[in-house]
PDB file of C-alpha atoms in Angstrom:
ATOM      1  CA  MET A   7       7.993  -3.356  48.054  1.00  0.00           C
ATOM      2  CA  ALA A   8      10.352  -3.915  45.143  1.00  0.00           C
ATOM      3  CA  THR A   9       9.438  -6.370  42.379  1.00  0.00           C
ATOM      4  CA  SER A  10      11.868  -8.948  41.057  1.00  0.00           C
ATOM      5  CA  SER A  11      13.192  -7.907  37.653  1.00  0.00           C
ATOM      6  CA  ALA A  12      12.851 -11.547  36.519  1.00  0.00           C
ATOM      7  CA  GLU A  13       9.074 -11.259  36.936  1.00  0.00           C
ATOM      8  CA  SER A  14       8.596  -7.775  35.584  1.00  0.00           C
ATOM      9  CA  THR A  15       8.954  -5.585  32.512  1.00  0.00           C
ATOM     10  CA  LYS A  16      10.688  -2.214  32.446  1.00  0.00           C
ATOM     11  CA  VAL A  17       8.780   0.791  31.165  1.00  0.00           C
ATOM     12  CA  GLY A  18      10.946   1.183  28.047  1.00  0.00           C
ATOM     13  CA  ASP A  19      10.512  -2.462  27.080  1.00  0.00           C
ATOM     14  CA  LEU A  20       6.744  -2.294  27.692  1.00  0.00           C
ATOM     15  CA  ALA A  21       6.477   0.805  25.525  1.00  0.00           C
ATOM     16  CA  ARG A  22       8.417  -0.887  22.711  1.00  0.00           C
ATOM     17  CA  LEU A  23       6.340  -4.068  22.887  1.00  0.00           C
ATOM     18  CA  THR A  24       2.949  -2.330  23.019  1.00  0.00           C
ATOM     19  CA  GLY A  25       3.568   0.586  20.659  1.00  0.00           C
ATOM     20  CA  LEU A  26       2.725   3.078  23.410  1.00  0.00           C
ATOM     21  CA  THR A  27       5.093   5.840  24.359  1.00  0.00           C
ATOM     22  CA  VAL A  28       6.978   5.973  27.639  1.00  0.00           C
ATOM     23  CA  ARG A  29       5.289   9.320  28.208  1.00  0.00           C
ATOM     24  CA  THR A  30       1.850   7.675  27.915  1.00  0.00           C
ATOM     25  CA  LEU A  31       2.774   4.983  30.428  1.00  0.00           C
ATOM     26  CA  HIS A  32       4.114   7.630  32.795  1.00  0.00           C
ATOM     27  CA  TYR A  33       0.843   9.553  32.450  1.00  0.00           C
ATOM     28  CA  TYR A  34      -1.203   6.439  33.197  1.00  0.00           C
ATOM     29  CA  ASP A  35       0.852   6.102  36.375  1.00  0.00           C
ATOM     30  CA  GLU A  36       0.354   9.756  37.305  1.00  0.00           C
ATOM     31  CA  ILE A  37      -3.446   9.536  37.090  1.00  0.00           C
ATOM     32  CA  GLY A  38      -3.581   6.172  38.868  1.00  0.00           C
ATOM     33  CA  LEU A  39      -4.767   4.222  35.845  1.00  0.00           C
ATOM     34  CA  LEU A  40      -1.758   1.886  35.747  1.00  0.00           C
ATOM     35  CA  SER A  41       0.615   2.172  38.692  1.00  0.00           C
ATOM     36  CA  PRO A  42       3.427  -0.395  38.691  1.00  0.00           C
ATOM     37  CA  GLU A  43       5.779  -1.248  41.492  1.00  0.00           C
ATOM     38  CA  ARG A  44       9.120   0.597  41.731  1.00  0.00           C
ATOM     39  CA  SER A  45      12.579  -0.892  41.927  1.00  0.00           C
ATOM     40  CA  SER A  46      14.933   0.070  44.722  1.00  0.00           C
ATOM     41  CA  SER A  47      16.346   2.702  42.362  1.00  0.00           C
ATOM     42  CA  GLY A  48      12.884   4.089  41.535  1.00  0.00           C
ATOM     43  CA  HIS A  49      12.363   2.533  38.077  1.00  0.00           C
ATOM     44  CA  ARG A  50       8.871   1.421  37.085  1.00  0.00           C
ATOM     45  CA  LEU A  51       8.534  -2.376  36.904  1.00  0.00           C
ATOM     46  CA  TYR A  52       5.377  -3.868  35.405  1.00  0.00           C
ATOM     47  CA  SER A  53       4.127  -7.229  36.676  1.00  0.00           C
ATOM     48  CA  ALA A  54       2.048  -9.796  34.791  1.00  0.00           C
ATOM     49  CA  ASP A  55      -1.087  -8.326  36.407  1.00  0.00           C
ATOM     50  CA  ASP A  56      -0.042  -4.865  35.227  1.00  0.00           C
ATOM     51  CA  VAL A  57       0.276  -6.160  31.669  1.00  0.00           C
ATOM     52  CA  LYS A  58      -3.228  -7.689  31.896  1.00  0.00           C
ATOM     53  CA  ARG A  59      -4.550  -4.360  33.142  1.00  0.00           C
ATOM     54  CA  LEU A  60      -2.819  -2.561  30.281  1.00  0.00           C
ATOM     55  CA  TYR A  61      -4.509  -4.930  27.833  1.00  0.00           C
ATOM     56  CA  ARG A  62      -7.863  -3.964  29.325  1.00  0.00           C
ATOM     57  CA  ILE A  63      -6.987  -0.267  29.113  1.00  0.00           C
ATOM     58  CA  THR A  64      -5.920  -0.554  25.487  1.00  0.00           C
ATOM     59  CA  LEU A  65      -9.025  -2.525  24.538  1.00  0.00           C
ATOM     60  CA  LEU A  66     -11.378  -0.068  26.236  1.00  0.00           C
ATOM     61  CA  ARG A  67      -9.607   2.868  24.581  1.00  0.00           C
ATOM     62  CA  ARG A  68     -10.093   1.187  21.186  1.00  0.00           C
ATOM     63  CA  LEU A  69     -13.794   1.038  21.983  1.00  0.00           C
ATOM     64  CA  GLY A  70     -13.830   4.821  22.364  1.00  0.00           C
ATOM     65  CA  LEU A  71     -13.959   5.262  26.145  1.00  0.00           C
ATOM     66  CA  ARG A  72     -12.402   8.322  27.771  1.00  0.00           C
ATOM     67  CA  LEU A  73      -9.719   7.724  30.385  1.00  0.00           C
ATOM     68  CA  ASP A  74     -12.128   8.460  33.251  1.00  0.00           C
ATOM     69  CA  GLU A  75     -14.596   5.955  31.778  1.00  0.00           C
ATOM     70  CA  VAL A  76     -11.791   3.414  31.393  1.00  0.00           C
ATOM     71  CA  ALA A  77     -10.895   3.865  35.058  1.00  0.00           C
ATOM     72  CA  ALA A  78     -14.508   3.218  36.075  1.00  0.00           C
ATOM     73  CA  ALA A  79     -14.710   0.113  33.862  1.00  0.00           C
ATOM     74  CA  LEU A  80     -11.458  -1.279  35.280  1.00  0.00           C
ATOM     75  CA  ASP A  81     -12.951  -1.252  38.781  1.00  0.00           C
ATOM     76  CA  ASP A  82     -16.033  -3.181  37.636  1.00  0.00           C
ATOM     77  CA  PRO A  83     -15.916  -6.604  39.362  1.00  0.00           C
ATOM     78  CA  ALA A  84     -18.143  -8.059  36.627  1.00  0.00           C
ATOM     79  CA  TRP A  85     -15.516  -7.411  33.928  1.00  0.00           C
ATOM     80  CA  ASP A  86     -14.393 -10.690  32.397  1.00  0.00           C
ATOM     81  CA  LEU A  87     -11.057 -11.073  30.567  1.00  0.00           C
ATOM     82  CA  GLN A  88     -12.264 -14.035  28.508  1.00  0.00           C
ATOM     83  CA  VAL A  89     -15.378 -12.186  27.330  1.00  0.00           C
ATOM     84  CA  ALA A  90     -13.285  -9.161  26.377  1.00  0.00           C
ATOM     85  CA  MET A  91     -10.833 -11.335  24.452  1.00  0.00           C
ATOM     86  CA  ASN A  92     -13.693 -13.018  22.600  1.00  0.00           C
ATOM     87  CA  ARG A  93     -14.979  -9.605  21.557  1.00  0.00           C
ATOM     88  CA  HIS A  94     -11.495  -8.684  20.445  1.00  0.00           C
ATOM     89  CA  ILE A  95     -11.397 -11.864  18.366  1.00  0.00           C
ATOM     90  CA  GLU A  96     -14.738 -10.944  16.783  1.00  0.00           C
ATOM     91  CA  GLN A  97     -13.335  -7.547  15.852  1.00  0.00           C
ATOM     92  CA  LEU A  98     -10.253  -9.144  14.278  1.00  0.00           C
ATOM     93  CA  ASP A  99     -12.427 -11.657  12.424  1.00  0.00           C
ATOM     94  CA  ARG A 100     -14.394  -8.805  10.853  1.00  0.00           C
ATOM     95  CA  GLN A 101     -11.170  -7.129   9.764  1.00  0.00           C
ATOM     96  CA  LEU A 102      -9.782 -10.383   8.348  1.00  0.00           C
ATOM     97  CA  SER A 103     -13.030 -10.936   6.466  1.00  0.00           C
ATOM     98  CA  VAL A 104     -12.609  -7.572   4.734  1.00  0.00           C
ATOM     99  CA  GLU A 105      -8.960  -8.340   3.943  1.00  0.00           C
ATOM    100  CA  HIS A 106      -9.821 -11.730   2.400  1.00  0.00           C
ATOM    101  CA  ARG A 107     -12.638 -10.191   0.387  1.00  0.00           C
ATOM    102  CA  LEU A 108     -10.317  -7.457  -0.862  1.00  0.00           C
ATOM    103  CA  ARG A 109      -7.685 -10.021  -1.871  1.00  0.00           C
ATOM    104  CA  ASP A 110     -10.262 -12.095  -3.779  1.00  0.00           C
ATOM    105  CA  ARG A 111     -11.480  -9.016  -5.634  1.00  0.00           C
ATOM    106  CA  LEU A 112      -7.957  -7.987  -6.570  1.00  0.00           C
ATOM    107  CA  ALA A 113      -7.116 -11.506  -7.740  1.00  0.00           C
ATOM    108  CA  ALA A 114     -10.263 -11.616  -9.902  1.00  0.00           C
ATOM    109  CA  MET A 115      -9.406  -8.263 -11.492  1.00  0.00           C
ATOM    110  CA  VAL A 116      -5.810  -9.331 -12.162  1.00  0.00           C
ATOM    111  CA  SER A 117      -7.186 -12.439 -13.882  1.00  0.00           C
ATOM    112  CA  ALA A 118      -9.587 -10.335 -15.947  1.00  0.00           C
ATOM    113  CA  ILE A 119      -6.796  -8.041 -17.065  1.00  0.00           C
ATOM    114  CA  GLY A 120      -4.672 -11.082 -17.978  1.00  0.00           C
ATOM    115  CA  ASP A 121      -7.552 -12.373 -20.113  1.00  0.00           C
ATOM    116  CA  ARG A 122      -7.860  -8.939 -21.737  1.00  0.00           C
ATOM    117  CA  ARG A 123     -11.278  -8.409 -20.185  1.00  0.00           C
ATOM    118  CA  ASP A 124     -12.415  -5.024 -18.871  1.00  0.00           C
ATOM    119  CA  VAL A 125     -12.522  -4.455 -15.125  1.00  0.00           C
ATOM    120  CA  GLN A 126     -16.037  -3.371 -14.219  1.00  0.00           C
ATOM    121  CA  THR A 127     -16.558  -0.016 -12.492  1.00  0.00           C
ATOM    122  CA  ARG A 128     -18.633  -1.737  -9.790  1.00  0.00           C
ATOM    123  CA  GLU A 129     -15.692  -4.000  -8.977  1.00  0.00           C
ATOM    124  CA  LEU A 130     -13.378  -1.016  -8.604  1.00  0.00           C
ATOM    125  CA  LEU A 131     -15.876   0.820  -6.392  1.00  0.00           C
ATOM    126  CA  ASP A 132     -16.307  -2.232  -4.144  1.00  0.00           C
ATOM    127  CA  THR A 133     -12.516  -2.551  -3.917  1.00  0.00           C
ATOM    128  CA  LEU A 134     -12.134   1.098  -2.988  1.00  0.00           C
ATOM    129  CA  GLU A 135     -14.789   0.695  -0.299  1.00  0.00           C
ATOM    130  CA  ASP A 136     -12.923  -2.223   1.284  1.00  0.00           C
ATOM    131  CA  MET A 137      -9.652  -0.274   1.117  1.00  0.00           C
ATOM    132  CA  VAL A 138     -11.254   2.616   2.965  1.00  0.00           C
ATOM    133  CA  MET A 139     -12.604   0.246   5.628  1.00  0.00           C
ATOM    134  CA  LEU A 140      -9.132  -1.165   6.235  1.00  0.00           C
ATOM    135  CA  ASN A 141      -7.213   2.105   6.137  1.00  0.00           C
ATOM    136  CA  ALA A 142      -9.585   4.449   7.924  1.00  0.00           C
ATOM    137  CA  LYS A 143      -8.364   5.689  11.286  1.00  0.00           C
ATOM    138  CA  VAL A 144     -11.942   5.600  12.544  1.00  0.00           C
ATOM    139  CA  ARG A 145     -12.787   1.895  12.729  1.00  0.00           C
ATOM    140  CA  SER A 146     -16.350   1.938  14.014  1.00  0.00           C
ATOM    141  CA  ARG A 147     -19.081   4.060  15.528  1.00  0.00           C
ATOM    142  CA  ILE A 148     -20.933   3.375  18.761  1.00  0.00           C
ATOM    143  CA  PRO A 149     -23.973   5.580  19.403  1.00  0.00           C
ATOM    144  CA  GLY A 150     -24.453   6.375  23.076  1.00  0.00           C
ATOM    145  CA  LEU A 151     -28.001   7.014  24.301  1.00  0.00           C
ATOM    146  CA  VAL A 152     -28.735   8.477  27.730  1.00  0.00           C
ATOM    147  CA  TYR A 153     -31.512   7.077  29.930  1.00  0.00           C
ATOM    148  CA  ALA A 154     -32.706   7.755  33.459  1.00  0.00           C
ATOM    149  CA  ASP A 155     -33.592   4.071  33.795  1.00  0.00           C
ATOM    150  CA  VAL A 156     -31.076   2.055  31.799  1.00  0.00           C
ATOM    151  CA  ALA A 157     -32.570  -1.321  32.719  1.00  0.00           C
ATOM    152  CA  ALA A 158     -36.113  -0.311  31.699  1.00  0.00           C
ATOM    153  CA  ALA A 159     -34.829   1.198  28.464  1.00  0.00           C
ATOM    154  CA  CYS A 160     -32.904  -1.976  27.672  1.00  0.00           C
ATOM    155  CA  ASP A 161     -36.037  -4.052  28.243  1.00  0.00           C
ATOM    156  CA  PHE A 162     -38.154  -1.754  26.033  1.00  0.00           C
ATOM    157  CA  LEU A 163     -35.656  -1.644  23.184  1.00  0.00           C
ATOM    158  CA  THR A 164     -35.300  -5.419  23.091  1.00  0.00           C
ATOM    159  CA  HIS A 165     -38.955  -6.378  23.447  1.00  0.00           C
ATOM    160  CA  VAL A 166     -40.627  -3.550  21.525  1.00  0.00           C
ATOM    161  CA  PHE A 167     -38.010  -2.527  18.942  1.00  0.00           C
ATOM    162  CA  GLY A 168     -36.425  -5.957  18.537  1.00  0.00           C
ATOM    163  CA  LEU A 169     -32.827  -5.006  19.318  1.00  0.00           C
ATOM    164  CA  GLU A 170     -30.568  -7.774  20.619  1.00  0.00           C
ATOM    165  CA  ALA A 171     -29.708  -7.593  24.313  1.00  0.00           C
ATOM    166  CA  GLY A 172     -26.095  -7.578  25.458  1.00  0.00           C
ATOM    167  CA  ARG A 173     -24.270  -6.905  28.709  1.00  0.00           C
ATOM    168  CA  VAL A 174     -25.754  -4.807  31.516  1.00  0.00           C
ATOM    169  CA  ASP A 175     -23.372  -3.323  34.100  1.00  0.00           C
ATOM    170  CA  ARG A 176     -24.727  -2.427  37.525  1.00  0.00           C
ATOM    171  CA  ASP A 177     -23.363  -0.530  40.518  1.00  0.00           C
ATOM    172  CA  ALA A 178     -23.045  -1.934  44.025  1.00  0.00           C
ATOM    173  CA  ALA A 179     -26.720  -1.218  44.677  1.00  0.00           C
ATOM    174  CA  GLY A 180     -27.758  -3.194  41.604  1.00  0.00           C
ATOM    175  CA  VAL A 181     -28.764  -0.155  39.553  1.00  0.00           C
ATOM    176  CA  ALA A 182     -27.941  -0.447  35.840  1.00  0.00           C
ATOM    177  CA  GLN A 183     -25.334   2.126  34.820  1.00  0.00           C
ATOM    178  CA  HIS A 184     -24.446   0.888  31.331  1.00  0.00           C
ATOM    179  CA  ALA A 185     -25.934  -1.533  28.817  1.00  0.00           C
ATOM    180  CA  GLU A 186     -25.071  -2.699  25.322  1.00  0.00           C
ATOM    181  CA  LEU A 187     -27.478  -3.658  22.552  1.00  0.00           C
ATOM    182  CA  THR A 188     -26.873  -4.915  19.036  1.00  0.00           C
ATOM    183  CA  ALA A 189     -28.743  -3.300  16.158  1.00  0.00           C
ATOM    184  CA  GLY A 190     -27.923  -5.063  12.911  1.00  0.00           C
ATOM    185  CA  ASP A 191     -24.253  -4.486  12.112  1.00  0.00           C
ATOM    186  CA  GLY A 192     -23.542  -2.187  15.043  1.00  0.00           C
ATOM    187  CA  VAL A 193     -23.661  -1.800  18.809  1.00  0.00           C
ATOM    188  CA  ILE A 194     -25.557   0.829  20.793  1.00  0.00           C
ATOM    189  CA  TRP A 195     -24.537   1.793  24.320  1.00  0.00           C
ATOM    190  CA  LEU A 196     -27.048   2.939  26.911  1.00  0.00           C
ATOM    191  CA  HIS A 197     -25.610   5.378  29.457  1.00  0.00           C
ATOM    192  CA  ARG A 198     -26.986   6.569  32.757  1.00  0.00           C
ATOM    193  CA  VAL A 199     -28.054  10.174  33.197  1.00  0.00           C
ATOM    194  CA  ALA A 200     -24.875  12.030  34.222  1.00  0.00           C
ATOM    195  CA  PRO A 201     -25.363  15.737  35.036  1.00  0.00           C
ATOM    196  CA  GLU A 202     -21.620  16.026  35.657  1.00  0.00           C
ATOM    197  CA  TYR A 203     -21.123  15.445  31.923  1.00  0.00           C
ATOM    198  CA  GLY A 204     -24.236  17.326  30.826  1.00  0.00           C
ATOM    199  CA  LEU A 205     -25.972  14.065  29.878  1.00  0.00           C
ATOM    200  CA  GLN A 206     -29.756  14.020  30.232  1.00  0.00           C
ATOM    201  CA  SER A 207     -32.567  11.856  28.956  1.00  0.00           C
ATOM    202  CA  PRO A 208     -35.007  13.479  26.469  1.00  0.00           C
ATOM    203  CA  GLN A 209     -37.637  12.690  29.095  1.00  0.00           C
ATOM    204  CA  THR A 210     -35.925  15.113  31.475  1.00  0.00           C
ATOM    205  CA  ALA A 211     -34.621  17.614  28.917  1.00  0.00           C
ATOM    206  CA  GLY A 212     -37.996  17.891  27.206  1.00  0.00           C
ATOM    207  CA  CYS A 213     -36.467  17.671  23.733  1.00  0.00           C
ATOM    208  CA  ASP A 214     -34.371  15.521  21.423  1.00  0.00           C
ATOM    209  CA  THR A 215     -30.948  16.677  20.265  1.00  0.00           C
ATOM    210  CA  ALA A 216     -30.264  13.620  18.110  1.00  0.00           C
ATOM    211  CA  GLY A 217     -32.150  10.879  16.332  1.00  0.00           C
ATOM    212  CA  LEU A 218     -31.413   7.289  15.467  1.00  0.00           C
ATOM    213  CA  SER A 219     -32.478   5.464  12.304  1.00  0.00           C
ATOM    214  CA  VAL A 220     -32.471   1.684  11.971  1.00  0.00           C
ATOM    215  CA  MET A 221     -32.888  -0.421   8.849  1.00  0.00           C
ATOM    216  CA  VAL A 222     -35.229  -3.420   9.210  1.00  0.00           C
ATOM    217  CA  ASP A 223     -36.419  -6.151   6.847  1.00  0.00           C
ATOM    218  CA  ASP A 224     -40.123  -5.222   6.954  1.00  0.00           C
ATOM    219  CA  VAL A 225     -40.909  -1.753   8.249  1.00  0.00           C
ATOM    220  CA  ASP A 226     -44.688  -2.302   8.213  1.00  0.00           C
ATOM    221  CA  ALA A 227     -44.413  -5.460  10.317  1.00  0.00           C
ATOM    222  CA  HIS A 228     -42.058  -3.638  12.707  1.00  0.00           C
ATOM    223  CA  TYR A 229     -44.543  -0.777  12.953  1.00  0.00           C
ATOM    224  CA  ARG A 230     -47.432  -3.114  13.785  1.00  0.00           C
ATOM    225  CA  HIS A 231     -45.395  -4.872  16.487  1.00  0.00           C
ATOM    226  CA  ALA A 232     -44.349  -1.580  18.109  1.00  0.00           C
ATOM    227  CA  LYS A 233     -47.900  -0.225  17.975  1.00  0.00           C
ATOM    228  CA  ASP A 234     -49.389  -3.402  19.455  1.00  0.00           C
ATOM    229  CA  ALA A 235     -46.799  -3.204  22.259  1.00  0.00           C
ATOM    230  CA  GLY A 236     -48.094   0.263  23.163  1.00  0.00           C
ATOM    231  CA  ALA A 237     -45.266   2.376  21.776  1.00  0.00           C
ATOM    232  CA  VAL A 238     -46.094   5.998  20.923  1.00  0.00           C
ATOM    233  CA  ILE A 239     -46.159   6.320  17.133  1.00  0.00           C
ATOM    234  CA  VAL A 240     -45.060   9.733  15.865  1.00  0.00           C
ATOM    235  CA  TYR A 241     -45.763   9.097  12.197  1.00  0.00           C
ATOM    236  CA  GLU A 242     -46.983   5.999  10.378  1.00  0.00           C
ATOM    237  CA  PRO A 243     -45.070   4.182   7.631  1.00  0.00           C
ATOM    238  CA  ALA A 244     -44.737   6.274   4.491  1.00  0.00           C
ATOM    239  CA  ASP A 245     -42.619   6.249   1.346  1.00  0.00           C
ATOM    240  CA  MET A 246     -40.004   8.974   1.650  1.00  0.00           C
ATOM    241  CA  PRO A 247     -38.383  10.934  -1.222  1.00  0.00           C
ATOM    242  CA  TYR A 248     -34.936   9.688  -0.133  1.00  0.00           C
ATOM    243  CA  GLY A 249     -35.710   6.092  -1.099  1.00  0.00           C
ATOM    244  CA  VAL A 250     -36.998   4.421   2.057  1.00  0.00           C
ATOM    245  CA  ARG A 251     -40.317   3.524   3.636  1.00  0.00           C
ATOM    246  CA  GLU A 252     -40.151   4.829   7.190  1.00  0.00           C
ATOM    247  CA  TYR A 253     -42.084   5.407  10.398  1.00  0.00           C
ATOM    248  CA  GLY A 254     -41.275   7.272  13.616  1.00  0.00           C
ATOM    249  CA  VAL A 255     -41.788   6.084  17.189  1.00  0.00           C
ATOM    250  CA  ARG A 256     -40.891   7.154  20.734  1.00  0.00           C
ATOM    251  CA  ASP A 257     -39.066   4.874  23.161  1.00  0.00           C
ATOM    252  CA  SER A 258     -39.623   4.528  26.911  1.00  0.00           C
ATOM    253  CA  GLU A 259     -38.026   7.925  27.631  1.00  0.00           C
ATOM    254  CA  ASN A 260     -39.483   9.882  24.702  1.00  0.00           C
ATOM    255  CA  ARG A 261     -36.498   9.574  22.342  1.00  0.00           C
ATOM    256  CA  LEU A 262     -37.474   9.604  18.683  1.00  0.00           C
ATOM    257  CA  TRP A 263     -36.445   6.600  16.583  1.00  0.00           C
ATOM    258  CA  SER A 264     -37.114   5.986  12.929  1.00  0.00           C
ATOM    259  CA  PHE A 265     -37.288   2.519  11.391  1.00  0.00           C
ATOM    260  CA  MET A 266     -37.068   2.066   7.652  1.00  0.00           C
ATOM    261  CA  THR A 267     -36.821  -0.329   4.728  1.00  0.00           C
ATOM    262  CA  PRO A 268     -35.312   0.621   1.351  1.00  0.00           C
ATOM    263  CA  ILE A 269     -37.855   1.006  -1.427  1.00  0.00           C
ATOM    264  CA  GLU A 270     -37.021  -1.483  -4.141  1.00  0.00           C
TER     265      GLU A 270
END
């Protein structure tokens, strides 16, 4: 069925408007990720629904998902466009906050120079840090932790470790496949065990291949809460030579976490 050109966008125009290449859009079509209608002459014509789908693809790619993971997420009936846009807004707000802070710092230094005052080294270092945040190609990091029981892990991490619960995505049988938690200034994703990708829980593998450290306000209070909740403590709070007070604890699937507070 051909699509009316008045209601559609040609592939070249879509590439120009989105900053993607025509080759990328062709590849998305080839792998079934974004397959538009064809005109009577065989040209790709993208409908309004196709453009919405492309927005979802682009957003998920920015979050670091592989194309096969994007395809799985696109078929999730629980996906909500408004929620995704709100998260996009939050991301832009963080970037704008850095830009405004950088502008204020630069303006203050220009004023200092005009008043023949020295620009402090700390001010220059803070400015350089903000510049790096804005210019870095890598915008954020999202640790991914593998669990055999994503729902149980999510419950443990929120109630015992105090992380903030986020979305939980389930399959048709109601089994949690993916969950998101907030830990301070970052997000942590919980992923199902996936032998096809070589992903196993430490509980199954019998070892840890990575650790996760989290800064908290009061490490001793956090330790007492985790211990009272029955968590397995690996080592009790101690002052470390690298400037933090830290303790180690296992989660519901035997992954080692360390919680710490800077030593003043």
